[in-house]
Tab-separated table of C-alpha atoms (C1' of nucleotides) and ligand atoms in Angstrom:
chain	number	residue	atom	x	y	z
T	1	MET	CA	-12.119	-17.935	-20.530
T	2	SER	CA	-14.556	-14.990	-20.791
T	3	ASN	CA	-12.353	-11.843	-20.758
T	4	LEU	CA	-14.545	-8.991	-20.346
T	5	SER	CA	-13.906	-5.270	-20.157
T	6	ILE	CA	-14.920	-3.220	-16.991
T	7	SER	CA	-17.577	-1.723	-19.115
T	8	GLU	CA	-19.092	-4.974	-20.062
T	9	GLU	CA	-18.883	-6.227	-16.434
T	10	ASN	CA	-20.694	-3.018	-15.345
T	11	TYR	CA	-23.540	-3.606	-17.854
T	12	LEU	CA	-23.921	-7.170	-16.816
T	13	LYS	CA	-24.099	-6.238	-13.235
T	14	ALA	CA	-26.700	-3.526	-13.948
T	15	ILE	CA	-28.826	-5.986	-16.016
T	16	PHE	CA	-28.602	-8.469	-13.154
T	17	HIS	CA	-29.784	-5.910	-10.704
T	18	LEU	CA	-32.710	-4.884	-12.898
T	19	TYR	CA	-33.788	-8.383	-13.767
T	20	LYS	CA	-37.222	-9.408	-12.658
T	21	HIS	CA	-38.120	-13.015	-13.611
T	22	GLY	CA	-39.734	-12.899	-16.935
T	23	GLU	CA	-39.630	-9.441	-18.056
T	24	GLY	CA	-37.209	-8.034	-20.422
T	25	ILE	CA	-35.153	-5.067	-19.226
T	26	GLY	CA	-35.366	-1.921	-21.195
T	27	THR	CA	-32.553	0.198	-22.703
T	28	ASN	CA	-33.713	3.139	-20.626
T	29	ALA	CA	-33.527	1.343	-17.318
T	30	ILE	CA	-30.137	0.381	-18.265
T	31	ALA	CA	-29.057	3.782	-19.193
T	32	ARG	CA	-30.302	5.275	-15.972
T	33	HIS	CA	-28.857	2.649	-13.802
T	34	LEU	CA	-25.463	3.343	-15.380
T	35	ASP	CA	-25.924	7.004	-15.711
T	36	THR	CA	-25.248	6.847	-19.497
T	37	LYS	CA	-27.364	7.259	-22.715
T	38	PRO	CA	-29.755	4.904	-24.211
T	39	ALA	CA	-27.826	5.022	-27.443
T	40	SER	CA	-24.715	3.935	-25.813
T	41	VAL	CA	-26.629	0.973	-24.282
T	42	THR	CA	-28.103	-0.204	-27.480
T	43	GLU	CA	-24.512	-0.582	-28.725
T	44	MET	CA	-23.338	-2.568	-25.843
T	45	LEU	CA	-26.440	-4.877	-25.748
T	46	LYS	CA	-25.608	-5.960	-29.390
T	47	LYS	CA	-21.975	-6.614	-28.238
T	48	LEU	CA	-23.100	-8.603	-25.171
T	49	ALA	CA	-25.641	-10.616	-27.250
T	50	ASP	CA	-22.908	-11.555	-29.791
T	51	LYS	CA	-20.938	-13.003	-26.704
T	52	LYS	CA	-24.067	-14.895	-25.862
T	53	LEU	CA	-24.135	-13.154	-22.494
T	54	LEU	CA	-27.712	-12.096	-22.909
T	55	THR	CA	-30.517	-12.321	-25.462
T	56	TYR	CA	-31.402	-9.140	-27.495
T	57	GLU	CA	-34.069	-8.546	-30.086
T	58	LYS	CA	-34.697	-4.969	-31.186
T	59	TYR	CA	-37.263	-3.082	-29.138
T	60	GLN	CA	-37.974	-6.072	-27.119
T	61	GLY	CA	-35.624	-5.443	-24.030
T	62	VAL	CA	-32.994	-7.742	-22.896
T	63	VAL	CA	-32.804	-11.009	-20.879
T	64	PRO	CA	-29.630	-12.346	-19.515
T	65	THR	CA	-28.518	-15.847	-20.325
T	66	ARG	CA	-27.285	-18.458	-17.793
T	67	LYS	CA	-23.709	-17.474	-18.779
T	68	GLY	CA	-24.481	-13.783	-18.273
T	69	PHE	CA	-26.110	-14.302	-15.086
T	70	THR	CA	-23.013	-16.436	-13.896
T	71	LEU	CA	-20.520	-13.668	-14.849
T	72	ALA	CA	-22.586	-10.942	-13.022
T	73	LEU	CA	-22.696	-12.997	-9.842
T	74	GLY	CA	-18.904	-13.330	-10.066
T	75	VAL	CA	-18.665	-9.621	-10.155
T	76	ILE	CA	-21.106	-9.035	-7.439
T	77	ARG	CA	-19.292	-11.789	-5.356
T	78	LYS	CA	-15.941	-9.829	-5.736
T	79	HIS	CA	-17.757	-6.516	-4.803
T	80	ARG	CA	-19.145	-7.663	-1.650
T	81	LEU	CA	-16.059	-9.743	-0.498
T	82	TRP	CA	-14.020	-6.484	-0.954
T	83	GLU	CA	-16.566	-4.471	0.968
T	84	TYR	CA	-16.442	-6.977	3.814
T	85	PHE	CA	-12.751	-6.741	3.628
T	86	LEU	CA	-12.413	-3.084	3.749
T	87	VAL	CA	-14.864	-2.802	6.723
T	88	GLU	CA	-13.643	-5.766	8.992
T	89	LYS	CA	-9.951	-5.908	8.210
T	90	LEU	CA	-9.139	-2.306	7.226
T	91	LYS	CA	-11.660	-0.617	9.467
T	92	LEU	CA	-13.308	1.581	6.793
T	93	LYS	CA	-16.779	2.826	7.666
T	94	TRP	CA	-19.734	1.229	5.800
T	95	ASP	CA	-20.480	4.466	3.925
T	96	GLU	CA	-16.705	4.614	2.544
T	97	VAL	CA	-16.526	1.216	0.923
T	98	HIS	CA	-18.765	1.218	-2.166
T	99	GLU	CA	-17.010	3.328	-4.435
T	100	ILE	CA	-13.658	1.404	-3.773
T	101	ALA	CA	-15.433	-1.865	-4.109
T	102	GLU	CA	-16.622	-0.644	-7.750
T	103	GLN	CA	-12.989	-0.425	-8.634
T	104	LEU	CA	-11.773	-3.711	-7.018
T	105	GLU	CA	-14.695	-5.786	-8.243
T	106	HIS	CA	-12.856	-5.794	-11.681
T	107	ILE	CA	-9.602	-7.340	-10.544
T	108	GLN	CA	-9.219	-10.237	-12.485
T	109	SER	CA	-7.769	-13.356	-10.462
T	110	ASP	CA	-9.441	-16.283	-9.502
T	111	LEU	CA	-6.972	-17.349	-7.029
T	112	LEU	CA	-7.033	-14.028	-5.321
T	113	VAL	CA	-10.864	-14.203	-4.889
T	114	GLU	CA	-10.736	-17.653	-3.530
T	115	GLN	CA	-7.927	-16.841	-1.041
T	116	LEU	CA	-9.523	-13.602	-0.118
T	117	ASP	CA	-12.730	-15.427	0.659
T	118	ALA	CA	-10.959	-18.041	2.834
T	119	TYR	CA	-9.078	-15.232	4.581
T	120	LEU	CA	-12.266	-13.529	5.491
T	121	GLY	CA	-13.672	-16.800	6.757
T	122	PHE	CA	-16.316	-17.190	3.974
T	123	PRO	CA	-18.772	-14.439	5.033
T	124	LYS	CA	-22.310	-14.643	4.054
T	125	LEU	CA	-23.243	-10.957	4.194
T	126	ASP	CA	-21.527	-7.749	3.301
T	127	PRO	CA	-21.553	-4.621	5.313
T	128	HIS	CA	-25.003	-3.385	3.880
T	129	GLY	CA	-26.774	-6.817	4.494
T	130	ASP	CA	-26.411	-8.048	1.010
T	131	PRO	CA	-25.723	-11.847	0.582
T	132	ILE	CA	-22.290	-12.734	-0.803
T	133	PRO	CA	-22.541	-15.417	-3.478
T	134	ASP	CA	-20.054	-18.370	-2.658
T	135	LYS	CA	-17.697	-19.787	-5.338
T	136	ASP	CA	-20.572	-21.592	-7.137
T	137	GLY	CA	-23.005	-18.449	-7.081
T	138	LYS	CA	-25.077	-19.723	-4.421
T	139	MET	CA	-26.160	-17.214	-1.873
T	140	CYS	CA	-28.395	-17.346	1.201
T	141	ALA	CA	-32.012	-16.659	0.619
T	142	MET	CA	-33.302	-13.606	2.240
T	143	ASN	CA	-36.311	-12.835	4.127
T	144	CYS	CA	-36.719	-9.342	4.405
T	145	CYS	CA	-38.791	-6.345	3.265
T	146	CYS	CA	-38.622	-2.518	3.244
T	147	VAL	CA	-39.821	-0.688	6.066
T	148	SER	CA	-42.335	1.147	3.715
T	149	GLU	CA	-43.957	-2.365	3.458
T	150	ILE	CA	-44.443	-3.213	7.128
T	151	LYS	CA	-47.604	-2.900	9.112
T	152	PRO	CA	-48.040	-0.466	12.104
T	153	ASN	CA	-47.572	-2.061	15.434
T	154	SER	CA	-44.932	-4.492	14.371
T	155	ASN	CA	-41.343	-5.076	15.620
T	156	ALA	CA	-38.656	-5.253	13.251
T	157	ARG	CA	-34.718	-5.519	13.063
T	158	ILE	CA	-32.697	-3.742	10.581
T	159	PHE	CA	-31.204	-6.246	8.076
T	160	GLY	CA	-29.703	-3.986	5.381
T	161	VAL	CA	-30.041	-1.247	2.939
T	162	LYS	CA	-31.184	-0.853	-0.721
T	163	ASN	CA	-29.059	2.410	-1.468
T	164	HIS	CA	-25.473	2.354	-1.051
T	165	THR	CA	-24.457	5.880	-1.238
T	166	SER	CA	-22.427	7.535	1.210
T	167	ALA	CA	-24.970	10.352	1.708
T	168	PHE	CA	-27.789	7.772	2.620
T	169	LEU	CA	-25.533	5.809	4.891
T	170	LYS	CA	-24.245	8.676	6.773
T	171	HIS	CA	-27.839	9.850	7.408
T	172	LEU	CA	-28.826	6.586	8.848
T	173	GLU	CA	-25.744	6.449	11.104
T	174	LYS	CA	-26.834	9.974	12.402
T	175	LEU	CA	-30.316	8.543	13.055
T	176	ASN	CA	-28.775	5.541	14.771
T	177	LEU	CA	-30.353	3.386	12.179
T	178	THR	CA	-27.755	0.663	11.645
T	179	ILE	CA	-27.860	-3.085	11.034
T	180	GLY	CA	-29.092	-5.055	13.767
T	181	LYS	CA	-31.032	-2.491	15.510
T	182	THR	CA	-34.633	-3.348	16.475
T	183	PHE	CA	-37.535	-0.784	16.473
T	184	THR	CA	-41.420	-0.793	16.464
T	185	LEU	CA	-43.165	0.815	13.729
T	186	VAL	CA	-46.013	2.656	15.353
T	187	ASN	CA	-47.646	4.776	12.574
T	188	ARG	CA	-47.662	5.648	8.919
T	189	ASN	CA	-48.870	8.906	7.946
T	190	ASP	CA	-51.282	8.791	4.932
T	191	PHE	CA	-50.297	12.231	3.888
T	192	ASP	CA	-46.740	11.651	2.901
T	193	GLN	CA	-46.105	8.125	3.581
T	194	SER	CA	-43.627	9.061	6.233
T	195	VAL	CA	-43.245	6.761	9.292
T	196	GLU	CA	-43.149	7.124	13.052
T	197	LEU	CA	-41.026	4.436	14.958
T	198	VAL	CA	-39.820	3.707	18.361
T	199	LEU	CA	-36.207	2.852	18.818
T	200	ASN	CA	-34.521	2.609	22.392
T	201	LYS	CA	-37.720	4.133	23.739
T	202	GLN	CA	-37.178	7.168	21.693
T	203	THR	CA	-39.721	8.180	19.071
T	204	MET	CA	-38.483	9.334	15.639
T	205	HIS	CA	-39.860	10.134	12.145
T	206	ILE	CA	-38.432	9.048	8.872
T	207	SER	CA	-39.347	9.997	5.406
T	208	LYS	CA	-40.826	7.717	2.801
T	209	GLU	CA	-37.550	7.782	0.875
T	210	VAL	CA	-35.694	6.548	3.803
T	211	ALA	CA	-38.130	4.007	4.717
T	212	GLU	CA	-38.126	2.620	1.118
T	213	ASN	CA	-34.307	1.958	1.512
T	214	ILE	CA	-34.251	0.209	4.840
T	215	LEU	CA	-34.516	-3.536	4.740
T	216	VAL	CA	-35.981	-5.278	7.878
T	217	GLU	CA	-36.913	-8.650	9.122
T	218	LYS	CA	-40.038	-8.822	10.881
T	219	LEU	CA	-39.941	-10.034	14.413
T	220	LYS	CA	-42.511	-12.269	16.241
U	1	MET	CA	-5.887	16.212	-8.083
U	2	SER	CA	-4.116	14.495	-10.752
U	3	ASN	CA	-6.520	11.899	-12.257
U	4	LEU	CA	-4.483	9.748	-14.351
U	5	SER	CA	-5.489	6.643	-16.496
U	6	ILE	CA	-4.212	3.488	-15.898
U	7	SER	CA	-1.852	3.873	-19.265
U	8	GLU	CA	-0.554	7.205	-17.974
U	9	GLU	CA	0.408	5.719	-14.657
U	10	ASN	CA	2.157	2.558	-16.352
U	11	TYR	CA	4.053	5.168	-18.635
U	12	LEU	CA	5.309	7.010	-15.397
U	13	LYS	CA	6.090	3.943	-13.733
U	14	ALA	CA	8.259	2.814	-16.690
U	15	ILE	CA	9.945	6.086	-16.792
U	16	PHE	CA	10.713	6.050	-13.177
U	17	HIS	CA	12.366	2.429	-13.201
U	18	LEU	CA	14.355	3.446	-16.328
U	19	TYR	CA	15.494	6.760	-15.189
U	20	LYS	CA	19.322	7.165	-14.359
U	21	HIS	CA	20.346	10.315	-12.862
U	22	GLY	CA	21.034	12.847	-15.563
U	23	GLU	CA	20.490	10.592	-18.682
U	24	GLY	CA	17.249	11.392	-20.544
U	25	ILE	CA	15.182	8.214	-21.437
U	26	GLY	CA	14.646	7.022	-24.805
U	27	THR	CA	11.421	6.225	-26.678
U	28	ASN	CA	12.725	2.797	-27.631
U	29	ALA	CA	13.713	1.997	-24.142
U	30	ILE	CA	10.223	3.052	-22.797
U	31	ALA	CA	8.445	1.125	-25.654
U	32	ARG	CA	10.558	-2.177	-24.827
U	33	HIS	CA	9.691	-1.828	-21.180
U	34	LEU	CA	5.932	-1.502	-21.817
U	35	ASP	CA	5.887	-3.872	-24.737
U	36	THR	CA	4.496	-1.341	-27.056
U	37	LYS	CA	5.641	0.592	-30.280
U	38	PRO	CA	7.658	3.818	-30.149
U	39	ALA	CA	5.018	5.672	-32.171
U	40	SER	CA	2.643	5.054	-29.331
U	41	VAL	CA	5.305	6.198	-26.788
U	42	THR	CA	5.906	9.580	-28.680
U	43	GLU	CA	2.265	10.314	-28.427
U	44	MET	CA	2.057	9.435	-24.723
U	45	LEU	CA	5.242	11.545	-23.820
U	46	LYS	CA	3.589	14.602	-25.436
U	47	LYS	CA	0.452	14.159	-23.367
U	48	LEU	CA	2.485	13.468	-20.096
U	49	ALA	CA	4.570	16.562	-20.999
U	50	ASP	CA	1.420	18.725	-21.345
U	51	LYS	CA	0.551	17.564	-17.914
U	52	LYS	CA	3.804	18.695	-16.550
U	53	LEU	CA	4.829	15.118	-15.366
U	54	LEU	CA	7.959	15.161	-17.605
U	55	THR	CA	10.037	17.367	-19.789
U	56	TYR	CA	10.003	16.522	-23.299
U	57	GLU	CA	11.982	17.840	-26.302
U	58	LYS	CA	11.753	16.218	-29.675
U	59	TYR	CA	14.546	13.557	-30.248
U	60	GLN	CA	16.146	14.608	-26.797
U	61	GLY	CA	14.729	11.889	-24.647
U	62	VAL	CA	12.612	12.561	-21.599
U	63	VAL	CA	13.140	13.360	-17.779
U	64	PRO	CA	10.468	13.061	-15.249
U	65	THR	CA	9.502	16.100	-13.256
U	66	ARG	CA	9.232	16.325	-9.450
U	67	LYS	CA	5.519	15.766	-9.811
U	68	GLY	CA	5.943	12.782	-12.197
U	69	PHE	CA	8.414	11.376	-10.072
U	70	THR	CA	6.085	11.586	-6.987
U	71	LEU	CA	3.114	10.119	-8.856
U	72	ALA	CA	5.119	7.342	-10.127
U	73	LEU	CA	6.197	6.528	-6.459
U	74	GLY	CA	2.586	6.559	-5.241
U	75	VAL	CA	1.992	3.852	-7.875
U	76	ILE	CA	4.986	1.670	-6.907
U	77	ARG	CA	3.936	2.175	-3.269
U	78	LYS	CA	0.795	0.504	-3.871
U	79	HIS	CA	2.079	-2.178	-6.076
U	80	ARG	CA	4.356	-3.182	-3.299
U	81	LEU	CA	2.142	-2.827	-0.395
U	82	TRP	CA	-0.676	-5.149	-2.151
U	83	GLU	CA	2.255	-7.678	-3.098
U	84	TYR	CA	3.002	-7.609	0.728
U	85	PHE	CA	-0.556	-8.189	1.450
U	86	LEU	CA	-1.098	-10.865	-1.022
U	87	VAL	CA	1.900	-12.957	0.410
U	88	GLU	CA	1.650	-12.141	4.138
U	89	LYS	CA	-2.306	-12.339	4.354
U	90	LEU	CA	-3.725	-14.228	1.580
U	91	LYS	CA	-0.695	-16.663	1.664
U	92	LEU	CA	-0.122	-16.403	-2.144
U	93	LYS	CA	3.433	-17.470	-3.390
U	94	TRP	CA	6.061	-14.759	-4.246
U	95	ASP	CA	5.629	-15.705	-7.779
U	96	GLU	CA	1.828	-15.339	-7.904
U	97	VAL	CA	1.661	-11.790	-6.872
U	98	HIS	CA	3.138	-9.519	-9.400
U	99	GLU	CA	0.419	-9.788	-12.030
U	100	ILE	CA	-2.120	-9.279	-9.670
U	101	ALA	CA	-0.453	-6.186	-8.161
U	102	GLU	CA	-0.100	-4.778	-11.629
U	103	GLN	CA	-3.855	-4.345	-11.480
U	104	LEU	CA	-4.292	-3.494	-7.958
U	105	GLU	CA	-1.808	-0.565	-8.116
U	106	HIS	CA	-4.200	1.240	-10.168
U	107	ILE	CA	-6.971	1.446	-7.572
U	108	GLN	CA	-7.639	5.012	-6.422
U	109	SER	CA	-8.141	5.706	-2.900
U	110	ASP	CA	-5.811	7.414	-0.550
U	111	LEU	CA	-7.658	6.300	2.416
U	112	LEU	CA	-7.509	2.690	1.059
U	113	VAL	CA	-3.747	2.859	0.723
U	114	GLU	CA	-3.201	4.424	4.303
U	115	GLN	CA	-5.376	1.888	5.968
U	116	LEU	CA	-3.583	-0.917	4.163
U	117	ASP	CA	-0.236	0.288	5.132
U	118	ALA	CA	-1.172	0.465	8.743
U	119	TYR	CA	-3.041	-2.918	8.570
U	120	LEU	CA	0.060	-4.407	7.328
U	121	GLY	CA	2.341	-2.780	10.091
U	122	PHE	CA	4.033	-0.355	7.681
U	123	PRO	CA	6.220	-2.957	6.080
U	124	LYS	CA	9.452	-1.723	4.636
U	125	LEU	CA	10.301	-4.172	1.890
U	126	ASP	CA	8.099	-6.344	-0.416
U	127	PRO	CA	8.170	-10.108	-1.128
U	128	HIS	CA	10.815	-9.582	-3.788
U	129	GLY	CA	13.124	-7.438	-1.547
U	130	ASP	CA	12.101	-4.197	-2.906
U	131	PRO	CA	11.698	-1.241	-0.582
U	132	ILE	CA	8.216	0.202	0.001
U	133	PRO	CA	8.043	3.931	-0.390
U	134	ASP	CA	6.120	5.486	2.575
U	135	LYS	CA	3.282	8.115	2.482
U	136	ASP	CA	5.849	10.752	1.646
U	137	GLY	CA	7.654	8.684	-0.955
U	138	LYS	CA	10.682	7.985	1.355
U	139	MET	CA	12.173	4.404	1.212
U	140	CYS	CA	14.923	2.753	2.707
U	141	ALA	CA	18.369	2.985	1.005
U	142	MET	CA	19.479	-0.387	-0.108
U	143	ASN	CA	23.241	-1.733	-0.082
U	144	CYS	CA	23.003	-4.522	-2.308
U	145	CYS	CA	24.222	-5.683	-5.844
U	146	CYS	CA	23.912	-8.538	-8.349
U	147	VAL	CA	25.379	-11.971	-7.859
U	148	SER	CA	27.129	-11.155	-11.260
U	149	GLU	CA	29.034	-8.362	-9.507
U	150	ILE	CA	30.544	-9.985	-6.502
U	151	LYS	CA	34.222	-11.671	-6.339
U	152	PRO	CA	34.888	-15.177	-5.874
U	153	ASN	CA	35.316	-16.305	-2.173
U	154	SER	CA	33.042	-13.939	-0.763
U	155	ASN	CA	29.859	-14.607	1.004
U	156	ALA	CA	26.474	-13.030	0.435
U	157	ARG	CA	23.063	-13.018	1.639
U	158	ILE	CA	20.076	-13.121	-0.874
U	159	PHE	CA	18.369	-9.848	-0.563
U	160	GLY	CA	15.935	-9.599	-3.440
U	161	VAL	CA	15.406	-10.098	-7.029
U	162	LYS	CA	15.403	-7.928	-10.001
U	163	ASN	CA	13.105	-9.971	-12.403
U	164	HIS	CA	9.619	-10.469	-11.078
U	165	THR	CA	8.428	-12.963	-13.820
U	166	SER	CA	6.756	-16.091	-12.452
U	167	ALA	CA	9.081	-18.344	-14.410
U	168	PHE	CA	12.109	-16.835	-12.734
U	169	LEU	CA	10.899	-16.865	-9.303
U	170	LYS	CA	9.701	-20.479	-9.639
U	171	HIS	CA	13.078	-21.373	-10.902
U	172	LEU	CA	14.868	-19.862	-7.871
U	173	GLU	CA	12.528	-21.704	-5.539
U	174	LYS	CA	13.485	-24.816	-7.183
U	175	LEU	CA	17.178	-24.010	-6.642
U	176	ASN	CA	16.362	-23.046	-3.128
U	177	LEU	CA	17.565	-19.598	-3.609
U	178	THR	CA	15.190	-17.430	-1.779
U	179	ILE	CA	15.209	-14.287	0.302
U	180	GLY	CA	17.545	-14.688	3.454
U	181	LYS	CA	19.550	-17.821	2.094
U	182	THR	CA	23.421	-17.096	2.224
U	183	PHE	CA	26.080	-18.783	0.159
U	184	THR	CA	29.532	-18.465	-0.824
U	185	LEU	CA	30.670	-17.732	-4.337
U	186	VAL	CA	33.439	-19.972	-5.150
U	187	ASN	CA	34.236	-19.289	-8.836
U	188	ARG	CA	33.077	-17.522	-12.006
U	189	ASN	CA	33.695	-19.125	-15.333
U	190	ASP	CA	35.135	-16.945	-17.746
U	191	PHE	CA	33.717	-18.716	-20.569
U	192	ASP	CA	29.892	-18.086	-20.030
U	193	GLN	CA	30.065	-15.992	-16.987
U	194	SER	CA	28.312	-18.748	-15.056
U	195	VAL	CA	28.622	-18.919	-11.344
U	196	GLU	CA	29.619	-21.754	-8.790
U	197	LEU	CA	28.349	-21.359	-5.358
U	198	VAL	CA	28.119	-23.424	-2.128
U	199	LEU	CA	24.794	-23.236	-0.448
U	200	ASN	CA	24.179	-25.332	2.719
U	201	LYS	CA	27.306	-27.273	1.989
U	202	GLN	CA	26.099	-28.209	-1.659
U	203	THR	CA	27.904	-26.895	-4.629
U	204	MET	CA	25.792	-25.547	-7.365
U	205	HIS	CA	26.095	-23.792	-10.689
U	206	ILE	CA	23.958	-20.895	-11.912
U	207	SER	CA	23.908	-19.206	-15.305
U	208	LYS	CA	24.999	-15.553	-16.035
U	209	GLU	CA	21.262	-14.766	-16.538
U	210	VAL	CA	20.258	-15.878	-13.047
U	211	ALA	CA	23.141	-14.518	-11.614
U	212	GLU	CA	22.296	-10.985	-13.119
U	213	ASN	CA	18.966	-11.180	-11.412
U	214	ILE	CA	19.678	-11.934	-7.846
U	215	LEU	CA	20.425	-9.026	-5.480
U	216	VAL	CA	22.542	-9.829	-2.436
U	217	GLU	CA	24.233	-7.999	0.466
U	218	LYS	CA	27.980	-8.901	1.054
U	219	LEU	CA	28.755	-10.501	4.328
U	220	LYS	CA	31.795	-9.757	6.443
L	1	DA	C1'	32.678	14.651	-44.871
L	2	DT	C1'	29.851	11.532	-46.572
L	3	DA	C1'	27.343	7.460	-46.356
L	4	DT	C1'	24.872	4.170	-43.427
L	5	DT	C1'	22.259	2.727	-39.652
L	6	DT	C1'	19.451	3.612	-35.673
L	7	DT	C1'	16.193	6.430	-33.370
L	8	DT	C1'	12.426	9.137	-33.211
L	9	DT	C1'	8.624	11.476	-35.089
L	10	DT	C1'	4.655	12.099	-38.331
L	11	DA	C1'	0.721	10.672	-40.850
L	12	DG	C1'	-3.011	8.069	-41.299
L	13	DG	C1'	-5.867	4.332	-39.482
L	14	DT	C1'	-8.383	1.068	-35.962
L	15	DG	C1'	-11.415	-0.533	-32.007
L	16	DC	C1'	-13.629	0.853	-27.917
L	17	DG	C1'	-17.015	3.207	-25.382
L	18	DA	C1'	-18.885	7.252	-25.041
L	19	DC	C1'	-21.801	11.208	-27.049
L	20	DT	C1'	-25.887	14.128	-29.911
L	21	DA	C1'	-29.372	14.530	-33.242
L	22	DA	C1'	-32.558	12.186	-36.146
L	23	DA	C1'	-35.268	8.480	-37.607
L	24	DT	C1'	-37.937	4.530	-36.462
L	25	DT	C1'	-40.953	1.520	-33.603
L	26	DA	C1'	-44.031	0.742	-29.702
L	27	DT	C1'	-47.487	2.230	-26.572
L	28	DA	C1'	-51.015	5.294	-24.864
L	29	DT	C1'	-54.826	8.611	-25.749
L	30	DT	C1'	-58.543	10.117	-27.767
I	1	DA	C1'	-58.185	3.783	-36.404
I	2	DA	C1'	-55.750	7.803	-36.130
I	3	DT	C1'	-52.649	10.507	-33.545
I	4	DA	C1'	-49.636	11.784	-29.808
I	5	DT	C1'	-46.151	10.388	-26.900
I	6	DA	C1'	-42.404	7.468	-25.131
I	7	DA	C1'	-38.881	4.229	-25.967
I	8	DT	C1'	-35.401	2.671	-28.876
I	9	DT	C1'	-32.374	2.401	-32.640
I	10	DT	C1'	-29.408	4.349	-36.323
I	11	DA	C1'	-26.027	7.674	-38.113
I	12	DG	C1'	-22.467	10.174	-37.507
I	13	DT	C1'	-18.615	12.252	-34.057
I	14	DC	C1'	-15.134	12.308	-30.580
I	15	DG	C1'	-11.211	11.188	-27.418
I	16	DC	C1'	-8.236	7.665	-26.036
I	17	DA	C1'	-4.624	4.219	-26.692
I	18	DC	C1'	-2.855	1.558	-29.677
I	19	DC	C1'	-0.950	0.228	-34.657
I	20	DT	C1'	1.817	0.311	-39.546
I	21	DA	C1'	4.393	2.671	-42.828
I	22	DA	C1'	6.985	6.471	-44.160
I	23	DA	C1'	9.794	10.540	-43.299
I	24	DA	C1'	13.078	13.025	-40.655
I	25	DA	C1'	16.862	13.482	-37.122
I	26	DA	C1'	20.737	11.931	-34.720
I	27	DA	C1'	24.286	8.760	-34.118
I	28	DT	C1'	27.823	5.677	-36.146
I	29	DA	C1'	30.967	4.092	-39.412
I	30	DT	C1'	33.785	4.695	-43.498
V	1	MN	MN1	-21.658	-1.563	-2.731
V	2	MN	MN1	-22.769	-3.687	-0.298
V	3	MN	MN1	5.861	-6.696	-8.860
V	4	MN	MN1	7.776	-6.797	-5.812
DNA sequence: ATATTTTTTTAGGTGCGACTAAATTATATT
DNA sequence: AATATAATTTAGTCGCACCTAAAAAAATAT
């Protein structure tokens, strides 16, 4: 089987997350995402290309192959299952699990993953609203967008987050903006793209940065 | 805090397991235990000595310090808690968990370990009968010995195993020699040190190798 | 006490995954 | 089209954890 190092798995995951249909992914983008240097990325891309996990041509950016895609999904599946476990079973908070899942996602054992999935009752979403790929890499399609994309005078329910850092999640908690909450977006300020919304009859303001990282489903 | 690499943790664990009060542990013994070469061990011992995790003098063998001891116990605690989790919650078999726990024992998060311990109900023994150190490194004293050490005509209850390999555990399963079972040792053959015992009124023979790896508590 | 064997260390090297600095190619600007 | 800027690759190093072969020390046998 494909036995990948932790570094190789992290590169595949980054490439998966950066991939937009059609476009090749740049060395710089990968370096930024992994907090490493472009020179290191170039070397790794050559190695992953040798293993047929992506197609690489000098200066042309990179595109994952079917195989690379599948392996990335396997890592993401583990990440999200472990996050679900940590929150639902071990009672950690949603801002405490990402770092730990970054470690657990590299544990190698198909048996473990399948038993964990069954034990958790085959969950479809992780604690941040991200879909959990099943055994075959399939995951539920999502119909959601950022708060920064919805129009004034619309109702929305919080579906998930785009940023997984503890700092951001704690901030949301403090604002009472957690998954499942519904609100009305009343206004967007042209000046700084900040947003005014009403939650539980209380008016509140959130910055553009926060609005861009909250995912919602539009209501009615 | 002490941030150790996976290799460093494995060396500390090996040294802990090989340690017999007073005696220094030889480079060869550690190499054999970790399936590596003596030259590699020497290098690592110097590094661990620099970190004050053991005392090392050329050619004199090695003794763990208080700190090295404590860190090793932390890794062993995690290993055994995860094994317990895998058997009791995920329903893996006792011969399927050791290899996975070898990976899980290196996950770094104090919060995770304490929550896992609580979730499992603070278990005292792992699936192989080994004691699980608590938060402070304390573990229940054990009063057991190998089958190869008990006298003919004595009754005993199986308490645990010394060998954790899948091959050995599956063999025991087949012989119905699992934890909690009681038997009478009726004879030991001088020729090959094999042992004759009665379990559920059935007489059976086990080799010296098997007898050396089964731990029992003597009854009455 | 000397010679042999075993254990341990040293010396020198490898692959991996990172780095910096410099060179090269691609893209944008004028 | 020539030039400036940005992205990417190459070249050369480094630390870690391993290796083999050879040297040195300790333990054992004669
Ligand atoms: Mn996450
Ligand atoms: Mn998540
Ligand atoms: Mn084990
Ligand atoms: Mn065990």
